[in-house]
């Protein structure tokens, strides 16, 4: 899942570069504003299904209740039908209201309507992914995500290009300038739906092939009785609702930010910059820091069912071990990623978005890359609490953090007039508060005591040296070989320096390396060099 998460984000980064150049920051602003609304409705309808279904199925499988796990699958598919249809209708018929009244970008309604069918598709896809995750296999989800993103990339670029050109003609007909950006954003949204549909087809084929296995498992059922659909539905509802609320509060910050930013900028008489600045923030800044955060999301998907099984078996030692491993692994990746994005903010931005005005993006990356650490840790800690059956705790913690976040954002926009940078700082504050509150909650409910040396201090020391090496290599090479080669060389040297120091400082051992994507190769090299 972690490896697939990285691949998916890299594919996303690759295709978003030509997409951004085609539809511009304004088109990116429309697309990402629409995507924020879509994300909230997706959370309300189906985003929680993989987590809820995997949690319920894994708990039953741990007790050998195979027939009940099959009934959970059927009940969840029925829920997906109702919830997906409701989400589709809300987004399709409410597109104009959301665009004009909530996010203050009327032209984003085209992208909103293009995203509406995807909600229904994602509802079914969520159940199927959750069912197989509950069986402790992440491969179907990982593979489907890669296929989904490949199709998304191809269709998004083609559809955005075609519709952007149609929009240019519409601009001439209606004496406007925005239709090209709006239609281009809609093309990107169509790609999202095409990718989701491809993943759904793959899962349906896989499920059809898995039916004989489900029947064999039912014959080995150890349960004395099979839970009724009514009992399962109530349990599904009780599981889903807290996850929905927690995820909505945690993810609604983008919609809240968009709405507050749009309204305040309008009141300050600067509404003309809203779409373009939001396009830089969500379309480019978010895209870059979300690549390492994807690993935390992948960890969360696999962590919840495994923690649920450990809790069902009342294995406290295993619970604490999984918590420690998840936090350590996320920090080993997140800390150097944040440092690298800070040190190489200019070179990376100019390499990926050559020919575009990157001044604002570079400044955002330089001051906001610490978000990688806080969002990674907060995502993992939310999953830990959900896996511990403390479903309401992330809701409370996220709600408290969101309240502080909104107050800080409004103050920085109105009082300090920091513009889009207010959103960057406020989001870092939000994620940091969630981390702190979740850490207190995890310690309270499990007695877990955070280890600091190998989890935080050693990665920070190794990352600091890595950052110095990366900066030095780029500065030495850039005049001789240009930005592209010097940036690539700096990244390669940075990775080597980081993992070398991580090993020398005893920040990771052989067993932990084997648990990381590509860790076996790193371990083999380390042994050849007699580092381990």
XYZ file of C-alpha atoms in Angstrom:
532
model
C 0.000 0.000 0.000
C 2.820 2.403 0.854
C 4.635 1.595 -2.400
C 1.414 1.959 -4.377
C 0.679 5.237 -2.594
C 4.022 6.643 -3.710
C 3.500 5.420 -7.285
C -0.004 6.888 -7.409
C 1.197 10.262 -6.131
C 4.091 10.286 -8.590
C 1.735 9.529 -11.480
C -0.532 12.278 -10.161
C 2.366 14.710 -10.060
C 3.484 13.796 -13.582
C 0.083 14.284 -15.210
C -0.819 17.355 -13.161
C 2.183 19.212 -14.576
C 0.936 19.290 -18.214
C -2.619 19.693 -16.923
C -1.600 22.747 -14.885
C 0.194 24.226 -17.862
C -2.842 23.673 -20.099
C -5.582 25.038 -17.843
C -3.404 27.477 -15.854
C -3.635 28.473 -12.202
C -7.190 29.765 -12.727
C -8.344 26.433 -14.149
C -6.505 24.663 -11.338
C -8.304 26.905 -8.887
C -11.686 25.921 -10.309
C -10.782 22.236 -10.333
C -9.417 22.117 -6.795
C -12.244 24.214 -5.379
C -14.710 21.760 -6.935
C -12.668 18.816 -5.692
C -12.842 20.139 -2.120
C -16.659 20.110 -2.230
C -16.611 16.690 -3.912
C -14.310 15.344 -1.185
C -16.685 16.372 1.599
C -19.700 14.808 -0.117
C -17.601 11.713 -0.806
C -16.765 11.508 2.898
C -20.427 11.906 3.833
C -21.519 9.175 1.425
C -18.804 6.570 0.994
C -15.282 7.603 2.043
C -15.683 5.819 5.371
C -16.728 2.517 3.796
C -13.244 0.973 3.286
C -12.335 1.687 6.913
C -15.682 0.579 8.355
C -16.015 -2.571 6.244
C -12.381 -3.645 6.800
C -12.755 -3.078 10.543
C -15.973 -5.117 10.812
C -14.842 -7.927 8.485
C -11.409 -8.338 10.137
C -12.999 -8.563 13.604
C -15.367 -11.362 12.427
C -12.647 -13.231 10.557
C -10.495 -13.203 13.702
C -13.287 -15.254 15.331
C -13.843 -17.502 12.297
C -17.278 -15.995 11.549
C -17.091 -16.259 7.744
C -20.827 -16.254 7.042
C -21.297 -13.053 9.021
C -18.428 -11.417 7.123
C -20.196 -12.240 3.846
C -23.420 -10.707 5.125
C -21.477 -7.587 6.117
C -20.326 -7.344 2.502
C -23.909 -7.574 1.180
C -25.291 -5.079 3.693
C -22.484 -2.666 2.848
C -23.236 -2.885 -0.878
C -26.859 -1.972 -0.173
C -25.699 0.992 1.908
C -23.360 2.027 -0.905
C -26.265 2.088 -3.355
C -28.309 4.460 -1.189
C -25.419 6.651 -0.039
C -23.845 6.861 -3.495
C -27.120 7.923 -5.087
C -27.667 10.568 -2.387
C -24.150 11.954 -2.882
C -24.582 12.056 -6.649
C -27.876 13.959 -6.402
C -26.507 16.427 -3.851
C -23.510 17.318 -6.000
C -25.307 17.331 -9.365
C -28.298 19.431 -8.331
C -26.387 21.562 -5.819
C -23.428 22.362 -8.085
C -24.507 25.911 -8.885
C -25.186 26.712 -5.223
C -21.876 25.314 -4.010
C -19.953 27.136 -6.739
C -21.548 30.559 -6.377
C -22.411 30.717 -2.673
C -20.002 28.450 -0.770
C -16.651 28.799 -2.558
C -17.373 31.994 -4.492
C -16.174 30.547 -7.820
C -19.277 30.259 -10.059
C -17.378 28.743 -12.991
C -16.348 25.738 -10.893
C -19.918 24.365 -11.278
C -18.898 22.578 -14.501
C -16.222 20.603 -12.661
C -18.640 19.870 -9.808
C -21.210 18.304 -12.132
C -18.487 16.295 -13.850
C -17.449 14.861 -10.480
C -20.982 13.930 -9.363
C -21.177 10.408 -10.919
C -17.815 9.525 -9.379
C -19.368 9.633 -5.884
C -21.675 6.739 -6.776
C -18.823 4.731 -8.308
C -16.589 5.337 -5.286
C -19.288 4.046 -2.908
C -19.195 0.565 -4.469
C -15.430 0.716 -4.822
C -15.078 1.581 -1.134
C -16.991 -1.525 -0.040
C -14.950 -3.821 -2.275
C -11.649 -2.343 -1.104
C -12.681 -2.561 2.545
C -13.800 -6.188 2.195
C -10.432 -7.343 0.853
C -8.518 -5.159 3.320
C -10.466 -6.912 6.072
C -8.970 -10.162 4.753
C -5.499 -8.667 5.370
C -4.674 -8.327 1.692
C -3.791 -4.855 0.505
C -2.679 -5.961 -2.969
C -6.105 -5.553 -4.694
C -6.464 -2.021 -3.340
C -2.882 -1.124 -4.236
C -3.101 -2.487 -7.787
C -6.498 -0.903 -8.417
C -5.210 2.470 -7.220
C -2.371 2.343 -9.738
C -4.707 1.433 -12.625
C -7.148 4.086 -11.438
C -4.484 6.774 -11.478
C -3.072 5.771 -14.871
C -6.499 6.012 -16.512
C -7.183 9.213 -14.589
C -3.952 10.731 -15.911
C -4.575 9.855 -19.556
C -8.251 10.822 -19.646
C -7.690 14.018 -17.617
C -5.042 15.368 -19.994
C -6.988 14.455 -23.150
C -10.384 15.632 -21.856
C -8.972 18.852 -20.370
C -7.166 19.695 -23.611
C -10.222 19.060 -25.788
C -12.628 20.909 -23.491
C -10.210 23.798 -22.927
C -10.118 24.395 -26.696
C -13.911 24.247 -26.821
C -13.976 26.756 -23.976
C -11.752 29.135 -25.936
C -14.368 29.146 -28.697
C -17.108 29.680 -26.095
C -15.186 32.690 -24.773
C -15.387 34.268 -28.211
C -19.101 33.516 -28.553
C -20.095 34.768 -25.093
C -17.452 37.541 -24.856
C -15.956 36.011 -21.723
C -12.545 34.794 -20.546
C -13.418 32.036 -18.063
C -15.104 29.276 -20.086
C -11.792 27.822 -21.255
C -10.585 27.463 -17.654
C -13.947 26.130 -16.459
C -14.227 23.545 -19.238
C -10.581 22.515 -18.773
C -11.234 21.938 -15.070
C -14.286 19.839 -15.990
C -12.051 17.729 -18.238
C -9.762 16.998 -15.295
C -12.831 15.992 -13.268
C -13.943 13.577 -16.008
C -10.570 11.849 -15.700
C -11.198 11.279 -11.983
C -14.439 9.473 -12.775
C -12.907 7.394 -15.562
C -10.144 6.207 -13.214
C -12.607 5.258 -10.467
C -14.769 3.334 -12.943
C -11.717 1.370 -14.151
C -10.829 0.400 -10.567
C -14.425 -0.682 -9.923
C -14.432 -2.965 -12.974
C -11.167 -4.569 -11.807
C -12.609 -5.203 -8.344
C -15.826 -6.661 -9.727
C -13.819 -9.142 -11.795
C -11.708 -10.006 -8.748
C -14.788 -10.463 -6.565
C -16.394 -12.792 -9.101
C -13.248 -14.926 -8.996
C -13.266 -14.901 -5.186
C -16.848 -16.176 -4.797
C -15.826 -19.898 -4.649
C -13.399 -19.073 -1.821
C -16.143 -17.259 0.068
C -18.332 -20.361 -0.194
C -15.554 -22.628 1.100
C -14.947 -20.288 4.024
C -18.660 -20.330 4.896
C -18.458 -24.121 5.358
C -15.654 -23.649 7.911
C -17.620 -21.074 9.906
C -16.920 -21.396 13.648
C -19.700 -19.070 14.760
C -22.577 -20.633 16.659
C -24.948 -18.152 15.065
C -24.922 -15.788 12.109
C -25.702 -12.140 12.799
C -28.900 -10.830 11.212
C -28.920 -8.088 8.602
C -30.569 -5.811 11.140
C -27.760 -6.334 13.645
C -25.135 -5.901 10.940
C -26.783 -2.731 9.629
C -26.863 -1.215 13.106
C -23.222 -2.151 13.683
C -22.306 -0.732 10.260
C -24.116 2.501 11.063
C -22.461 2.785 14.483
C -19.060 2.192 12.855
C -19.564 4.459 9.856
C -21.027 7.546 11.535
C -18.053 8.334 13.820
C -15.638 7.789 10.936
C -17.733 10.069 8.713
C -17.831 12.816 11.320
C -14.135 12.473 12.151
C -13.080 12.396 8.484
C -15.432 15.254 7.614
C -14.059 17.476 10.368
C -10.483 16.509 9.483
C -10.957 17.079 5.736
C -13.508 19.891 5.759
C -10.718 22.330 6.509
C -10.063 22.706 2.753
C -13.687 23.693 2.099
C -13.706 25.982 5.144
C -10.420 27.524 4.013
C -11.727 27.989 0.480
C -14.939 29.600 1.671
C -13.286 31.913 4.221
C -10.505 32.810 1.804
C -12.998 33.612 -0.974
C -15.278 35.713 1.225
C -12.481 37.664 2.961
C -10.639 38.339 -0.297
C -13.930 39.581 -1.783
C -14.475 41.898 1.199
C -10.928 43.201 0.854
C -11.540 43.948 -2.820
C -9.051 41.341 -4.023
C -11.409 38.682 -5.390
C -9.705 38.787 -8.780
C -6.744 36.874 -7.305
C -8.778 34.212 -5.492
C -8.927 31.517 -8.181
C -5.296 31.840 -9.291
C -3.879 31.861 -5.740
C -6.062 28.918 -4.762
C -4.854 27.146 -7.893
C -1.219 27.538 -6.797
C -2.041 26.403 -3.254
C -4.168 23.336 -4.059
C -2.963 22.586 -7.567
C 0.793 22.691 -6.986
C 1.730 23.119 -3.304
C -0.708 20.436 -2.106
C 0.327 18.114 -4.903
C 3.983 18.198 -3.818
C 3.556 17.732 -0.081
C 0.869 15.061 -0.535
C 3.354 12.623 -2.101
C 5.047 11.680 1.205
C 1.734 12.056 3.088
C 0.385 9.278 0.827
C 2.528 6.828 2.788
C 0.731 7.789 5.996
C -2.624 7.285 4.271
C -1.513 3.833 3.132
C -0.323 2.962 6.624
C -3.711 4.008 7.991
C -5.601 1.729 5.588
C -3.594 -1.319 6.676
C -3.306 -0.321 10.345
C -7.010 -0.205 11.246
C -7.940 -3.840 10.448
C -4.701 -5.167 12.003
C -5.268 -3.160 15.182
C -8.894 -4.324 15.268
C -7.741 -7.947 15.149
C -5.208 -7.328 17.930
C -7.897 -5.640 20.035
C -10.342 -8.494 19.369
C -7.660 -10.946 20.530
C -6.870 -8.755 23.573
C -3.189 -8.776 22.615
C -1.866 -5.606 24.259
C 1.761 -6.271 23.312
C 0.852 -6.523 19.625
C -1.266 -3.364 19.845
C 1.616 -1.327 21.280
C 4.038 -2.806 18.752
C 1.833 -1.851 15.799
C 1.353 1.680 17.137
C 5.085 2.139 17.535
C 5.893 0.711 14.092
C 3.308 2.856 12.291
C 4.454 6.113 13.920
C 8.154 5.339 13.408
C 7.759 4.368 9.768
C 5.734 7.479 8.947
C 8.314 9.750 10.606
C 11.281 8.047 8.906
C 9.741 9.106 5.584
C 7.987 12.369 6.530
C 10.842 14.192 8.297
C 13.420 13.965 5.464
C 10.673 14.720 2.932
C 9.847 17.957 4.737
C 13.502 18.963 4.924
C 14.077 18.099 1.273
C 11.080 20.121 0.108
C 12.313 23.094 2.149
C 15.915 23.021 0.961
C 15.076 22.273 -2.682
C 11.853 24.290 -2.876
C 13.150 26.485 -5.699
C 14.935 23.840 -7.790
C 12.070 21.320 -7.561
C 9.376 23.892 -8.343
C 11.279 25.308 -11.319
C 12.046 21.822 -12.622
C 8.480 20.508 -12.434
C 6.711 23.702 -13.478
C 9.169 25.208 -15.915
C 7.822 28.151 -17.847
C 5.369 29.088 -15.084
C 5.558 31.801 -12.435
C 6.750 29.814 -9.390
C 7.577 32.619 -6.954
C 4.473 32.045 -4.823
C 4.850 28.255 -4.928
C 8.511 28.398 -3.836
C 7.621 30.615 -0.916
C 4.802 28.274 0.093
C 7.092 25.243 -0.016
C 9.847 26.969 1.937
C 7.550 27.992 4.798
C 4.952 25.234 4.630
C 6.744 21.934 4.049
C 6.597 21.094 7.770
C 2.965 20.249 6.998
C 4.276 16.923 5.668
C 5.316 15.844 9.176
C 2.178 16.995 10.961
C -0.315 15.699 8.400
C 1.468 12.324 8.228
C 1.478 11.922 11.992
C -2.084 13.149 12.462
C -3.357 10.761 9.759
C -1.653 7.767 11.378
C -2.755 8.728 14.889
C -6.374 9.097 13.730
C -6.188 5.557 12.312
C -4.691 4.263 15.567
C -7.591 5.630 17.620
C -10.137 4.222 15.165
C -8.433 0.824 15.292
C -8.599 0.979 19.112
C -12.402 1.386 18.849
C -12.178 4.948 20.186
C -14.181 6.243 17.263
C -15.403 9.425 18.930
C -11.982 10.627 20.079
C -10.644 11.744 16.656
C -13.926 13.608 16.168
C -13.463 15.631 19.334
C -9.768 16.257 18.738
C -10.280 17.319 15.118
C -13.204 19.571 16.081
C -11.103 21.365 18.704
C -8.232 21.786 16.257
C -10.597 23.009 13.530
C -12.019 25.689 15.819
C -8.536 27.026 16.571
C -7.661 26.722 12.885
C -10.642 28.827 11.743
C -9.956 31.556 14.302
C -6.274 31.696 13.344
C -7.049 31.730 9.618
C -9.536 34.554 9.896
C -7.152 36.551 12.064
C -4.251 36.144 9.645
C -6.430 37.013 6.633
C -8.195 40.035 8.098
C -5.690 41.275 10.657
C -2.268 40.419 9.267
C -3.400 40.322 5.604
C -1.124 37.416 4.766
C -3.319 36.309 1.870
C -2.961 32.703 0.720
C -0.073 32.176 3.155
C -2.647 32.443 5.946
C -4.111 29.168 4.671
C -0.670 27.512 4.706
C 0.083 28.546 8.307
C -3.421 27.737 9.567
C -3.290 24.221 8.139
C 0.058 23.529 9.787
C -1.441 24.685 13.097
C -4.496 22.457 12.576
C -2.487 19.286 11.884
C -0.048 20.000 14.742
C -2.912 20.359 17.232
C -4.485 17.100 16.019
C -1.114 15.357 16.529
C -0.812 16.671 20.076
C -4.375 15.836 21.108
C -4.242 12.375 19.511
C -0.932 11.586 21.229
C -2.471 12.399 24.622
C -5.505 10.233 23.807
C -3.444 7.232 22.633
C -1.333 7.356 25.799
C -4.464 7.565 27.911
C -6.254 4.573 26.374
C -3.315 2.202 25.831
C -0.596 3.298 28.224
C 1.609 3.808 25.173
C 4.736 5.843 25.821
C 6.247 7.444 22.764
C 9.876 6.599 22.004
C 11.654 9.778 20.821
C 15.248 8.937 19.983
C 14.733 6.574 17.022
C 11.371 8.015 15.986
C 12.132 11.745 15.938
C 15.644 12.757 17.017
C 17.758 10.471 14.807
C 15.617 11.135 11.666
C 15.900 14.886 12.367
C 19.687 14.740 12.734
C 20.048 12.607 9.597
C 17.650 14.891 7.716
C 19.565 18.025 8.701
C 22.789 16.582 7.320
C 20.903 15.369 4.257
C 19.493 18.854 3.664
C 22.971 20.390 3.839
C 24.311 17.839 1.375
C 21.422 18.395 -1.042
C 21.816 22.171 -0.942
C 25.573 21.916 -1.431
C 25.399 19.516 -4.379
C 22.807 21.654 -6.153
C 24.753 24.882 -5.570
C 27.957 23.310 -6.893
C 26.417 21.722 -9.982
C 23.682 24.106 -11.123
C 25.898 26.492 -13.090
C 27.757 23.694 -14.814
C 24.972 21.258 -15.740
C 21.732 23.217 -15.252
C 18.844 22.937 -12.801
C 17.450 19.584 -13.982
C 20.591 17.450 -13.617
C 21.777 19.266 -10.486
C 18.382 18.774 -8.791
C 18.336 15.065 -9.679
C 21.914 14.704 -8.383
C 21.017 16.531 -5.161
C 18.043 14.212 -4.551
C 20.095 11.049 -5.168
C 22.897 12.225 -2.857
C 20.346 13.314 -0.248
C 18.713 9.863 -0.193
C 22.086 8.140 0.129
C 23.254 10.456 2.934
C 19.979 10.116 4.845
C 19.793 6.340 4.818
C 23.522 6.033 5.514
C 23.212 8.229 8.613
C 19.960 6.554 9.635
C 21.756 3.203 9.659
C 24.973 4.458 11.279
C 23.041 6.225 14.041
C 21.063 3.013 14.701
C 17.817 4.682 13.699
C 16.652 1.524 11.947
C 17.566 -2.161 12.118
C 17.535 -4.962 9.545
C 14.077 -6.230 10.470
C 12.563 -2.755 10.202
C 14.214 -2.188 6.817
C 12.615 -5.363 5.478
C 9.209 -3.940 6.401
C 9.689 -0.860 4.221
C 9.013 -0.590 0.469
C 12.353 -1.301 -1.222
C 13.900 -2.022 2.170
C 15.307 -5.389 1.095
C 17.467 -3.686 -1.548
C 18.659 -1.060 0.937
C 19.497 -3.831 3.399
C 21.470 -5.748 0.758
C 23.517 -2.634 -0.064
C 24.064 -1.915 3.633
C 25.395 -5.429 4.185
C 27.724 -5.185 1.193
C 29.111 -1.957 2.632
C 29.321 -3.649 6.055
C 27.069 -1.053 7.621
C 24.827 -3.720 9.152
